[in-house]
């Protein structure tokens, strides 16, 4: 008889633990964070170089990243930017980072975010690179680039900001 009582108690305890485990597991599963938004890839983006905005001897060129995919994606950090000649050779060094803080920027389908590169006005810094044929842009965290037709003359500084939400 004692053996039957012990066995019944063991079975009851196992059933209780199994039931508690199922409800605990269900609670934990719903508490897990949602999957992170995927990184934007070159195939997700249309990139353009906008018209310059001048201030205090500098020219600021926006690079626009428009999400052309059907899903939201994320860009975080600095794009890689260089200028290229007609033979697709790089002219001088790539843009250096400004050192501004970096945030992840969520880009819903059809929306645009920007990064801005700066160079000096030719009137302020006369030592300039030859005129480019393209601006080569690597989106942040990407090993693929796009060459955007653009005839630019970089003089002096060549700095790039991180990607930020457009105003």
mmCIF file of C-alpha atoms in Angstrom, residues 44-139:
data_model
loop_
_atom_site.group_PDB
_atom_site.id
_atom_site.type_symbol
_atom_site.label_atom_id
_atom_site.label_comp_id
_atom_site.label_asym_id
_atom_site.label_seq_id
_atom_site.Cartn_x
_atom_site.Cartn_y
_atom_site.Cartn_z
ATOM 1 C CA UNK A 44 17.216 47.011 -51.068
ATOM 2 C CA UNK A 45 18.403 50.553 -51.784
ATOM 3 C CA UNK A 46 18.376 53.276 -54.416
ATOM 4 C CA UNK A 47 21.239 55.719 -53.753
ATOM 5 C CA UNK A 48 21.708 59.224 -55.092
ATOM 6 C CA UNK A 49 24.032 62.178 -54.509
ATOM 7 C CA UNK A 50 22.147 65.433 -54.056
ATOM 8 C CA UNK A 51 23.002 69.032 -54.818
ATOM 9 C CA UNK A 52 25.551 70.709 -52.527
ATOM 10 C CA UNK A 53 24.707 73.121 -49.761
ATOM 11 C CA UNK A 54 27.461 75.659 -49.044
ATOM 12 C CA UNK A 55 28.421 77.197 -45.718
ATOM 13 C CA UNK A 56 31.579 78.884 -44.395
ATOM 14 C CA UNK A 57 33.876 77.660 -47.161
ATOM 15 C CA UNK A 58 32.508 74.116 -47.162
ATOM 16 C CA UNK A 59 30.237 72.197 -49.528
ATOM 17 C CA UNK A 60 27.901 69.553 -48.070
ATOM 18 C CA UNK A 61 26.571 66.832 -50.399
ATOM 19 C CA UNK A 62 23.745 64.565 -49.190
ATOM 20 C CA UNK A 63 23.799 60.893 -50.120
ATOM 21 C CA UNK A 64 20.251 59.520 -50.058
ATOM 22 C CA UNK A 65 19.467 55.868 -49.298
ATOM 23 C CA UNK A 66 15.879 55.029 -50.318
ATOM 24 C CA UNK A 67 14.466 51.627 -49.358
ATOM 25 C CA UNK A 68 13.028 50.121 -52.561
ATOM 26 C CA UNK A 69 12.264 46.730 -50.978
ATOM 27 C CA UNK A 70 8.968 45.535 -49.514
ATOM 28 C CA UNK A 71 10.349 45.174 -45.968
ATOM 29 C CA UNK A 72 11.750 47.511 -43.342
ATOM 30 C CA UNK A 73 15.521 47.315 -43.027
ATOM 31 C CA UNK A 74 18.152 49.037 -40.897
ATOM 32 C CA UNK A 75 21.273 51.074 -41.624
ATOM 33 C CA UNK A 76 23.776 51.758 -38.842
ATOM 34 C CA UNK A 77 27.047 53.593 -39.153
ATOM 35 C CA UNK A 78 29.073 55.297 -41.823
ATOM 36 C CA UNK A 79 28.908 54.568 -45.536
ATOM 37 C CA UNK A 80 32.171 54.109 -47.406
ATOM 38 C CA UNK A 81 32.548 56.912 -49.947
ATOM 39 C CA UNK A 82 35.168 57.625 -52.606
ATOM 40 C CA UNK A 83 35.318 59.419 -55.940
ATOM 41 C CA UNK A 84 36.102 57.542 -59.147
ATOM 42 C CA UNK A 85 37.386 58.628 -62.566
ATOM 43 C CA UNK A 86 36.116 57.614 -65.996
ATOM 44 C CA UNK A 87 38.289 54.440 -65.954
ATOM 45 C CA UNK A 88 36.741 53.492 -62.579
ATOM 46 C CA UNK A 89 39.949 54.227 -60.630
ATOM 47 C CA UNK A 90 39.729 55.879 -57.241
ATOM 48 C CA UNK A 91 40.871 59.510 -57.097
ATOM 49 C CA UNK A 92 42.747 60.106 -53.845
ATOM 50 C CA UNK A 93 41.717 58.637 -50.514
ATOM 51 C CA UNK A 94 38.241 57.668 -49.348
ATOM 52 C CA UNK A 95 36.202 59.989 -47.154
ATOM 53 C CA UNK A 96 37.167 59.982 -43.493
ATOM 54 C CA UNK A 97 34.575 59.622 -40.743
ATOM 55 C CA UNK A 98 33.496 62.731 -38.860
ATOM 56 C CA UNK A 99 33.428 60.944 -35.501
ATOM 57 C CA UNK A 100 29.758 61.740 -34.842
ATOM 58 C CA UNK A 101 27.773 59.241 -32.741
ATOM 59 C CA UNK A 102 26.173 56.349 -34.627
ATOM 60 C CA UNK A 103 22.565 55.175 -34.284
ATOM 61 C CA UNK A 104 20.660 52.398 -36.016
ATOM 62 C CA UNK A 105 18.180 53.954 -38.438
ATOM 63 C CA UNK A 106 15.103 51.968 -39.418
ATOM 64 C CA UNK A 107 14.136 52.483 -43.079
ATOM 65 C CA UNK A 108 10.562 51.459 -43.977
ATOM 66 C CA UNK A 109 9.750 50.697 -47.630
ATOM 67 C CA UNK A 110 9.728 53.882 -49.721
ATOM 68 C CA UNK A 111 11.453 55.975 -47.026
ATOM 69 C CA UNK A 112 14.819 57.745 -47.346
ATOM 70 C CA UNK A 113 17.705 58.353 -44.932
ATOM 71 C CA UNK A 114 20.854 60.354 -45.606
ATOM 72 C CA UNK A 115 24.545 60.675 -44.903
ATOM 73 C CA UNK A 116 26.398 63.871 -45.795
ATOM 74 C CA UNK A 117 29.911 64.306 -47.103
ATOM 75 C CA UNK A 118 31.831 67.554 -46.841
ATOM 76 C CA UNK A 119 34.600 69.065 -48.899
ATOM 77 C CA UNK A 120 35.997 72.586 -49.047
ATOM 78 C CA UNK A 121 35.133 75.271 -51.538
ATOM 79 C CA UNK A 122 37.794 75.745 -54.233
ATOM 80 C CA UNK A 123 38.023 79.426 -53.207
ATOM 81 C CA UNK A 124 39.118 78.381 -49.699
ATOM 82 C CA UNK A 125 41.386 75.430 -50.522
ATOM 83 C CA UNK A 126 42.845 75.587 -54.037
ATOM 84 C CA UNK A 127 44.510 72.120 -53.960
ATOM 85 C CA UNK A 128 41.795 69.994 -55.554
ATOM 86 C CA UNK A 129 41.512 66.509 -56.972
ATOM 87 C CA UNK A 130 40.594 65.966 -60.618
ATOM 88 C CA UNK A 131 36.853 66.051 -61.366
ATOM 89 C CA UNK A 132 35.186 62.706 -60.665
ATOM 90 C CA UNK A 133 32.935 60.733 -62.984
ATOM 91 C CA UNK A 134 31.311 58.702 -60.181
ATOM 92 C CA UNK A 135 30.864 58.674 -56.431
ATOM 93 C CA UNK A 136 31.341 55.138 -55.144
ATOM 94 C CA UNK A 137 29.161 54.391 -52.097
ATOM 95 C CA UNK A 138 29.192 51.353 -49.822
ATOM 96 C CA UNK A 139 26.140 51.360 -47.538
#
